[in-house]
Coordinates of C-alpha atoms in Angstrom, one line a residue:
X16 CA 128.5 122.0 125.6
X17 CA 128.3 119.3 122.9
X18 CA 130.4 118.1 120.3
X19 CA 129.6 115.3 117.3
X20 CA 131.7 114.4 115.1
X21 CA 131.8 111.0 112.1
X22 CA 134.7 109.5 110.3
X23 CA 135.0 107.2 108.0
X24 CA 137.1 104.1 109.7
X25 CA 140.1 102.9 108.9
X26 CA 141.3 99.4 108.9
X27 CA 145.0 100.5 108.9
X28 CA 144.4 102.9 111.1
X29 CA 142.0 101.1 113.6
X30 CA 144.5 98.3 113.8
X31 CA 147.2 100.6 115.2
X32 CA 145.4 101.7 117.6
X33 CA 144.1 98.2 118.5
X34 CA 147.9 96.9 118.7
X35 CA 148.5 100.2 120.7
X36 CA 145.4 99.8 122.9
X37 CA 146.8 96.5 123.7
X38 CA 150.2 96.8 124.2
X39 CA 149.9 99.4 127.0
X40 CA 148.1 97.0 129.3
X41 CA 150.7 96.5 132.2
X42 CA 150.5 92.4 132.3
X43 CA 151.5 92.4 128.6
X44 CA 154.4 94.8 128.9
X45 CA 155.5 92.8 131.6
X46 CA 155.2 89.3 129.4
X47 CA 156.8 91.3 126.4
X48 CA 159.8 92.2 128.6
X49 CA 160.4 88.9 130.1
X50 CA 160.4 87.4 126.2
X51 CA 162.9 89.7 125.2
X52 CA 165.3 89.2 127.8
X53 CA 164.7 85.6 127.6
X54 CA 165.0 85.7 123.7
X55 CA 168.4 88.1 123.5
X56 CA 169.8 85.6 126.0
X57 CA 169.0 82.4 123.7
X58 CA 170.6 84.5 120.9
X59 CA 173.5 85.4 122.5
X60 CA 174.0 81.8 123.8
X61 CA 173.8 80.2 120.1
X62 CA 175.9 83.2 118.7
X63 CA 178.9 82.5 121.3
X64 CA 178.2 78.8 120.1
X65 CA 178.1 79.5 116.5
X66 CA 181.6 81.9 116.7
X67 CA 183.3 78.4 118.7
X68 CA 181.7 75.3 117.1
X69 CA 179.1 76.1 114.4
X70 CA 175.8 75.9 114.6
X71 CA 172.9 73.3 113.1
X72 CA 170.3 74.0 110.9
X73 CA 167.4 73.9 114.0
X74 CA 169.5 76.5 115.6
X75 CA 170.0 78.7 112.6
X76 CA 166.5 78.4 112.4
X77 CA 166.0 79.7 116.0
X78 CA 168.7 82.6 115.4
X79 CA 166.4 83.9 112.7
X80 CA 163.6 83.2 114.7
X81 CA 164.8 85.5 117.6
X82 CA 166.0 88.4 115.0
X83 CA 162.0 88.2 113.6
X84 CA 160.9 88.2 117.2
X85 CA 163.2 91.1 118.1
X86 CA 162.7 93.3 114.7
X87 CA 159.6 92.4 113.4
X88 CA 156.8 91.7 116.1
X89 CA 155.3 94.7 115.6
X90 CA 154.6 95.0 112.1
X91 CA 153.7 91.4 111.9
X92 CA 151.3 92.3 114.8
X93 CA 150.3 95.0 113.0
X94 CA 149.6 93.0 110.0
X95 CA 147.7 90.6 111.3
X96 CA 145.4 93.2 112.7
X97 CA 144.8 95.1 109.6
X98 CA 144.2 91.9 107.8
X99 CA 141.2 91.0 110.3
X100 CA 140.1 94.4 110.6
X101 CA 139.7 94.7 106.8
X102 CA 137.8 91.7 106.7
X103 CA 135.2 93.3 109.5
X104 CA 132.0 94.6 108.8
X105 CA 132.4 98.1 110.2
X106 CA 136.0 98.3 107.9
X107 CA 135.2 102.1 106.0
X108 CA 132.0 102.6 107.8
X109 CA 131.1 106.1 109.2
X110 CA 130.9 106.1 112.7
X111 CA 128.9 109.2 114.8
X112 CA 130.4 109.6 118.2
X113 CA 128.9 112.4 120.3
X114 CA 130.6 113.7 123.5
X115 CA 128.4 115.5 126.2
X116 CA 128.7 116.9 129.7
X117 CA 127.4 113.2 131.0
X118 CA 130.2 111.2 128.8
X119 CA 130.1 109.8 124.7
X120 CA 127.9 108.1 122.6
X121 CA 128.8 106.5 119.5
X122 CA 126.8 105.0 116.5
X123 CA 127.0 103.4 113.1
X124 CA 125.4 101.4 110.6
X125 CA 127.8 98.6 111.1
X126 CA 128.2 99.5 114.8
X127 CA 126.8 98.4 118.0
X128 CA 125.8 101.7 119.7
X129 CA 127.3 102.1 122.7
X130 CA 127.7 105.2 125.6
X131 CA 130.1 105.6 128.5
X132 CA 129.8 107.7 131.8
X133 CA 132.9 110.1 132.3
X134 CA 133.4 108.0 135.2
X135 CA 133.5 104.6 133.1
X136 CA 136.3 106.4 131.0
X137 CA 139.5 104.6 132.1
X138 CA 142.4 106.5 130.4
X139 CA 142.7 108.9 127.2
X140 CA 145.8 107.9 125.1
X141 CA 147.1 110.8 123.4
X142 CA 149.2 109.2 120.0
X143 CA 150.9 111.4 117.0
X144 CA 147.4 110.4 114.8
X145 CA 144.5 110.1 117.2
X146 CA 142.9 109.1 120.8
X147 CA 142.6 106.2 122.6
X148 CA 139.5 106.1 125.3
X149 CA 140.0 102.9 127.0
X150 CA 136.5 102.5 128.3
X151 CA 137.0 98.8 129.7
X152 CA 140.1 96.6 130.2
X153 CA 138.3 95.0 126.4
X154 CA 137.1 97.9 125.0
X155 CA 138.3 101.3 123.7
X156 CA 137.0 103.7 121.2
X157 CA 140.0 105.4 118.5
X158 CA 139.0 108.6 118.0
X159 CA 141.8 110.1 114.7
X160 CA 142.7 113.5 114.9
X161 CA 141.9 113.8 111.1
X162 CA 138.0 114.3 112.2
X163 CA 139.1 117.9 114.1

């Protein structure tokens, strides 16, 4: 059995997935974790020194510095990915992607082609929009549940 499907790609919508594809590898998670602990501890240190003896302007800065970090990381992450996927080549380009009994194929004017073995396919993110098919620790392939 074969299936082929092409959508028209997304930068919004590729750069999710990118920040998604990304923030699932274990070493990162791990990294992210330590940086929030370590930044909720800084904040709670200059906020317990701000409530007893005020606090500069350096260390204002860094308590809205830590609030950015905790709050906003995402969407600024996911900003700065749809900015440079907008500015790509392959930004609302149609893109062919063909799954058969030996693995997937995919192809586009602005694409390289590529193809993956079953066996080459790492993991399969299910998210509320689309599929992730991590095909390397580098490379993944967004499949959006819009093309079904």
């Amino acid at each position: 059995m074969n299936l082929s499907l092409s959508y028209l790609t997304e930068p919004k919508e590729f750069a999710q997935a990118s920040f998604i594809f990304i923030e699932t590898k274990p070493i990162l998670k791990f990294l992210v974790r330590i940086v929030n602990v370590a930044v909720v501890l800084i904040l709670a240190l200059l906020l317990i020194k701000g409530l007893k003896v005020g606090l500069i302007p350096q260390e204002w800065f860094m308590v809205t510095m830590t609030l950015l970090w905790l709050f906003f990381r995402r969407k600024f992450n996911r900003w700065i990915f749809f900015k440079k996927f907008n500015k790509q080549a392959f930004a609302q380009q149609t893109l062919h992607i063909h799954f058969s009994r030996n693995g997937i194929t995919w192809s586009g004017e602005k694409f390289t082609k590529g193809d993956a073995h079953w066996s080459q396919i790492k993991y399969v993110l299910q998210l509320k929009n689309g599929f992730i098919f991590a095909i390397s620790a580098t490379q993944f392939l967004w499949l959006p549940e819009r093309v079904f």
